[in-house]
XYZ file of C-alpha atoms in Angstrom:
418
model
C 185.904 213.192 71.404
C 188.875 213.425 68.890
C 190.434 216.832 67.612
C 190.440 217.282 63.956
C 193.808 217.817 62.175
C 194.044 219.404 59.033
C 195.760 216.450 57.230
C 192.720 214.874 58.606
C 190.337 216.747 57.354
C 191.838 216.408 53.533
C 192.556 212.970 53.886
C 189.290 211.858 54.861
C 186.767 213.298 52.658
C 188.030 210.963 49.366
C 187.322 207.892 51.465
C 183.597 209.052 52.834
C 180.457 209.192 50.427
C 180.126 212.787 51.343
C 181.920 215.844 49.608
C 182.079 218.803 51.813
C 180.203 221.365 49.595
C 182.086 224.743 48.963
C 182.336 227.460 50.854
C 178.411 228.897 50.077
C 175.365 229.060 52.776
C 172.968 226.408 52.855
C 169.652 227.660 52.090
C 167.506 227.928 55.066
C 164.198 225.646 54.891
C 161.072 226.152 56.877
C 161.179 227.532 60.067
C 165.123 227.712 59.847
C 166.372 231.490 60.393
C 169.985 231.019 61.266
C 172.821 228.429 59.754
C 174.415 228.158 63.239
C 173.447 228.653 66.926
C 176.839 229.787 68.978
C 176.486 229.135 72.787
C 179.376 229.976 74.673
C 180.032 231.604 78.012
C 180.282 235.316 78.458
C 183.731 235.176 79.969
C 184.528 233.994 76.145
C 182.886 237.087 74.222
C 186.066 238.123 72.704
C 186.988 235.507 71.083
C 183.798 234.195 69.895
C 182.707 237.585 68.619
C 185.661 237.527 66.214
C 184.733 234.319 65.128
C 180.938 235.679 64.563
C 181.931 238.549 62.702
C 184.169 236.040 60.220
C 181.064 234.276 59.648
C 178.690 237.124 59.195
C 181.259 238.538 56.650
C 181.227 234.767 54.742
C 177.162 235.145 54.836
C 176.191 232.746 57.073
C 173.145 233.846 59.852
C 174.413 233.324 63.275
C 172.145 233.323 66.444
C 173.746 233.985 69.956
C 172.244 234.985 73.051
C 173.563 238.558 73.379
C 171.781 239.781 70.412
C 169.047 237.217 69.866
C 167.606 235.959 72.684
C 164.276 237.225 73.353
C 163.879 239.580 76.623
C 161.255 238.218 79.148
C 161.938 234.737 78.333
C 163.943 232.303 80.274
C 167.365 231.209 79.301
C 166.369 227.511 78.513
C 163.285 228.944 76.469
C 165.406 230.931 74.124
C 168.021 228.434 73.535
C 165.438 225.879 72.571
C 163.878 228.496 70.359
C 167.272 229.260 68.769
C 167.959 225.830 68.439
C 165.074 224.792 66.576
C 165.461 227.800 64.209
C 169.123 226.992 63.496
C 170.762 224.553 61.104
C 173.507 223.482 63.564
C 174.871 224.092 66.857
C 178.241 225.442 67.723
C 179.448 224.858 71.247
C 182.659 227.165 72.468
C 183.852 224.433 75.022
C 185.990 226.503 77.865
C 186.104 225.226 81.642
C 183.644 228.600 82.433
C 181.102 227.164 79.367
C 181.076 223.497 81.194
C 180.349 224.833 84.394
C 177.641 227.048 83.353
C 175.563 227.244 79.823
C 176.406 223.009 79.313
C 174.622 222.442 82.681
C 171.748 224.489 81.503
C 171.780 222.771 78.337
C 171.666 219.269 79.943
C 169.487 220.045 82.792
C 166.733 220.428 79.910
C 166.656 216.759 78.747
C 164.263 216.608 75.984
C 165.875 219.570 74.575
C 169.218 218.049 74.966
C 167.789 214.963 73.376
C 166.349 216.971 70.482
C 169.816 218.674 69.963
C 171.954 215.813 69.538
C 169.000 213.555 67.592
C 168.359 216.428 65.130
C 170.909 218.904 65.196
C 174.777 218.381 64.295
C 176.993 219.550 66.744
C 180.225 221.152 66.458
C 182.532 221.553 69.426
C 184.898 223.972 69.200
C 187.747 223.276 72.411
C 188.544 226.930 73.206
C 191.818 225.814 75.318
C 193.940 222.487 75.834
C 192.714 220.386 78.990
C 188.996 221.402 79.134
C 187.220 218.492 80.867
C 184.969 217.648 77.942
C 181.219 216.934 78.763
C 180.536 213.102 78.690
C 177.643 213.488 76.107
C 179.886 215.119 73.534
C 182.827 212.547 73.642
C 181.781 210.908 70.707
C 181.801 214.090 68.846
C 185.166 215.178 66.237
C 185.999 218.887 67.579
C 187.783 221.717 66.319
C 190.580 223.244 68.125
C 190.914 227.137 68.744
C 194.519 227.234 68.296
C 194.428 225.400 65.046
C 195.416 227.929 61.957
C 193.139 226.204 59.580
C 189.885 226.477 62.138
C 188.121 229.140 60.214
C 188.127 227.001 57.007
C 187.185 223.840 58.513
C 184.489 225.667 60.459
C 183.283 227.199 57.152
C 183.432 223.510 55.350
C 181.091 222.119 58.279
C 178.769 225.265 58.267
C 178.455 225.259 54.549
C 177.362 221.638 54.125
C 173.419 220.235 54.071
C 172.686 218.464 57.311
C 171.992 215.528 55.298
C 175.536 215.209 54.051
C 177.014 215.099 57.396
C 176.223 211.819 58.306
C 179.581 210.595 57.507
C 181.558 213.466 57.829
C 183.281 215.643 60.455
C 180.081 215.829 62.618
C 178.466 212.839 64.093
C 174.612 212.400 65.333
C 173.530 211.328 68.504
C 174.723 207.664 69.169
C 173.573 205.031 71.837
C 174.978 205.052 75.681
C 177.746 202.463 74.436
C 179.872 205.363 73.029
C 180.467 206.574 76.530
C 181.591 203.661 78.089
C 184.389 203.902 80.251
C 184.217 207.882 80.489
C 184.916 209.981 83.215
C 182.474 212.923 84.108
C 183.194 215.567 86.502
C 183.603 214.637 89.847
C 181.810 215.741 93.340
C 183.481 217.642 95.609
C 182.498 218.223 99.418
C 180.197 220.083 100.618
C 182.509 221.379 103.508
C 185.524 221.347 101.370
C 186.733 224.648 102.490
C 188.464 224.336 105.599
C 188.414 220.477 106.139
C 191.158 219.046 107.713
C 192.844 215.932 106.320
C 191.750 213.680 109.081
C 188.347 214.797 108.794
C 185.151 213.284 106.973
C 183.893 215.225 103.787
C 180.195 215.679 103.383
C 178.246 215.074 100.117
C 175.253 216.818 98.822
C 172.059 214.733 98.296
C 169.994 217.561 97.894
C 169.837 217.307 94.416
C 170.873 214.759 91.420
C 173.719 216.919 89.496
C 172.755 218.034 86.245
C 175.415 215.689 84.249
C 173.999 212.618 85.897
C 170.385 213.333 85.319
C 170.670 211.369 81.772
C 172.443 208.837 83.306
C 170.183 207.413 86.278
C 166.758 206.758 85.848
C 166.105 206.229 89.047
C 167.547 208.924 91.155
C 166.873 208.115 94.508
C 169.346 205.352 94.048
C 171.978 208.193 93.824
C 170.646 209.754 96.961
C 170.566 206.337 98.574
C 174.440 205.971 97.387
C 175.172 209.504 99.162
C 173.367 208.758 102.168
C 175.651 205.371 102.657
C 178.808 207.883 102.029
C 177.979 210.349 104.186
C 177.306 207.860 107.188
C 180.790 207.477 107.277
C 181.310 210.179 110.550
C 184.602 211.127 111.724
C 183.422 210.106 115.219
C 184.397 206.206 113.882
C 187.964 206.801 114.340
C 190.002 205.484 117.294
C 189.819 208.426 119.874
C 188.819 210.841 117.225
C 185.889 212.409 119.480
C 187.734 215.944 120.998
C 186.395 215.353 124.454
C 188.319 212.042 124.604
C 191.683 213.146 123.093
C 191.478 216.828 125.548
C 191.205 213.813 128.807
C 194.059 212.186 127.270
C 195.858 215.484 127.046
C 194.659 216.186 130.300
C 196.260 213.020 131.956
C 199.297 213.350 129.769
C 200.014 217.139 131.454
C 199.488 216.022 134.915
C 201.845 213.201 134.778
C 204.115 215.477 133.133
C 203.808 217.938 135.738
C 203.958 215.062 138.704
C 207.517 214.167 137.260
C 208.386 217.769 137.058
C 207.545 217.938 141.042
C 209.188 215.069 141.861
C 212.461 215.903 139.908
C 212.204 219.160 141.909
C 211.579 217.480 144.923
C 214.620 215.617 144.614
C 216.797 218.008 143.588
C 215.672 220.309 146.570
C 216.662 217.279 149.143
C 219.887 216.577 147.284
C 219.045 213.114 146.636
C 221.481 213.008 143.760
C 224.343 214.194 145.815
C 223.311 212.382 149.359
C 223.018 208.999 147.875
C 223.825 206.825 144.635
C 220.973 207.102 142.163
C 218.799 204.114 142.601
C 216.261 202.638 139.667
C 213.519 205.497 141.162
C 215.785 208.321 140.370
C 216.711 206.570 136.739
C 212.615 206.016 136.202
C 212.411 209.877 137.260
C 214.667 210.809 134.803
C 213.838 209.006 131.939
C 209.987 209.535 132.373
C 210.861 213.134 132.708
C 212.336 213.425 129.019
C 210.265 210.413 127.350
C 206.897 211.058 128.427
C 206.347 214.686 126.914
C 208.226 213.107 123.706
C 205.988 210.401 123.452
C 202.604 213.064 123.643
C 204.187 214.905 120.939
C 204.853 211.495 118.606
C 201.361 210.438 119.791
C 199.519 213.560 118.848
C 201.487 212.846 115.363
C 200.571 209.767 114.694
C 196.843 210.028 115.864
C 196.300 212.864 113.283
C 198.207 210.728 110.570
C 196.385 207.485 111.551
C 193.035 209.482 111.288
C 193.327 210.596 107.651
C 194.346 207.075 106.341
C 191.646 205.576 108.757
C 189.006 208.312 107.028
C 190.142 207.561 103.438
C 189.806 203.761 104.048
C 186.429 204.019 105.436
C 185.107 206.183 102.768
C 186.599 203.731 100.346
C 184.558 201.097 101.876
C 181.221 203.167 101.738
C 181.664 204.122 98.046
C 182.149 200.346 97.210
C 178.809 199.558 98.666
C 177.298 202.622 96.975
C 178.587 201.338 93.846
C 176.482 198.212 94.423
C 173.432 200.156 94.306
C 174.879 202.423 91.521
C 176.583 199.809 89.153
C 172.846 199.069 87.791
C 172.770 202.718 86.456
C 176.512 202.369 84.745
C 177.683 204.623 87.225
C 180.581 203.897 89.233
C 182.343 206.145 92.252
C 185.635 206.580 93.138
C 187.775 207.515 96.256
C 191.255 208.245 97.031
C 190.904 211.357 99.415
C 188.455 212.673 102.138
C 186.856 215.218 99.768
C 186.334 214.254 96.205
C 184.508 211.349 94.143
C 185.330 210.566 90.958
C 182.584 209.555 88.769
C 182.733 207.094 85.589
C 179.854 205.673 83.271
C 180.821 202.430 82.729
C 178.718 198.972 82.098
C 179.577 196.190 84.186
C 177.107 193.700 82.196
C 179.949 191.823 80.420
C 181.893 191.086 83.872
C 178.780 190.155 85.781
C 177.871 187.736 83.184
C 181.579 186.490 83.233
C 181.390 185.846 87.156
C 178.173 183.743 86.554
C 180.022 181.943 84.310
C 182.872 181.746 86.404
C 180.982 180.249 89.354
C 178.651 177.530 88.830
C 175.937 178.587 91.725
C 174.214 181.612 90.845
C 174.056 182.487 94.685
C 178.043 182.283 94.919
C 178.347 184.343 91.598
C 175.991 187.102 92.810
C 177.806 187.074 96.155
C 181.270 187.273 94.706
C 180.366 189.801 92.209
C 178.826 192.109 95.683
C 182.121 191.277 97.529
C 184.208 192.512 94.315
C 182.279 195.407 93.998
C 182.764 196.271 97.582
C 186.189 195.982 97.659
C 187.152 197.020 94.067
C 185.057 199.014 92.277
C 186.374 202.584 94.134
C 190.240 201.758 93.043
C 188.677 200.896 89.322
C 186.801 203.735 89.182
C 189.740 206.078 89.878
C 191.998 204.279 87.783
C 189.140 204.824 84.879
C 188.938 208.349 85.930
C 192.753 208.863 86.005
C 193.337 206.825 82.602
C 195.950 204.709 84.656
C 196.200 201.292 86.024
C 199.237 200.052 88.435
C 199.899 197.173 85.806
C 200.107 196.791 82.281
C 197.272 196.230 79.616
C 196.101 193.177 79.855
C 196.821 190.702 76.700
C 193.494 189.335 76.675
C 190.217 191.232 75.675
C 187.969 192.138 78.260
C 184.582 193.572 78.311
C 185.626 197.113 77.824
C 186.420 198.448 74.505
C 190.020 200.270 74.488
C 190.264 199.586 77.840
C 190.624 197.545 81.120
C 187.197 195.905 81.972
C 186.260 195.319 85.927
C 187.101 191.684 85.991
C 190.361 192.117 84.473
C 191.304 194.597 87.510
C 190.028 192.358 89.950
C 191.934 189.494 88.370
C 195.218 191.431 88.625
C 194.266 192.665 92.119
C 193.603 189.376 93.320
C 197.250 188.197 91.861
C 198.899 190.846 93.805
C 197.191 189.842 97.163
C 195.019 192.880 97.414
C 191.883 191.272 98.563
C 191.086 191.999 102.110
């Protein structure tokens, strides 16, 4: 989604076949009872109600849940009816809205598709930095801090729907417009209190709302998460608690024996009656080096475990992506408790592999290996919109970005194949 500036609004109209009408509310037709249905989080009610008051003072009929929802019906039933009875839908996007009400809208697939296909959507970004839902990324949004917000809003709301096709609001478009877009990341179910050297576990009980419109075969999502959750902290070398306890006890016993030997030698004046021999030298050195070595080793164990867990998770995510890639979904992992999600089509890149390698079996095997080793890092780069190399000069298969085969080529040139 792109913000709509004042200059852009003013300049874009002469070039369009549409001329936005004066601020006169359009007539309500048929089953329409409202000019706009406003969906917002209750935590944003103060700002939203000030906008509602201004819109209603201009003669617009506004529908919102606190006043117009029918008691005794579910939220989704009320939202469906209000959308059907309204000419347009205005969404007040805030972090709380994305977490709550937008998930409700996305969860009802039929309602969501009907809303996008038949009703103009007007997103208003309440504050900068809000993570815009994937299915709104193609829309031009308004910004709450724009001093011309109300004039822009009135122009859109007072324009008949059929005249908005080439204007500031775009109807539903094919999924290709979402290519390369990041979704809400997955957070480990055991994130709270999770040590850096432990492995996060991700819930596979149900598919998140944001993915229900993307993944046709939801069992693939569960299978992918089962692969990721199979990474156990027991796979880390010397990670089991009982084994480390045994190593620690042995170290303590050795250290205690050295102390006892040292005390015995002092008590018998070994250092005074004779010249220090090799045994004395070894005893003194061990007395200092063994406990120091144990402390260093414990620290290295934890640090090495942390790196090992992340590496194992990245490999598992790569294997999961060989399944999810068919659904145009990739996962990325850079920590033990968070998985990035991006919507991206790899069809063009897969065809590129098939053309590069003459034998079909070889091409499929190479693409599978590339997915296993590189897809996690690629997904992270897409999610963060940053790649560890300059933008390639050649055109790839992802419009305006770096495609998967370009990423693989760059990584191979840097010797990253493992």
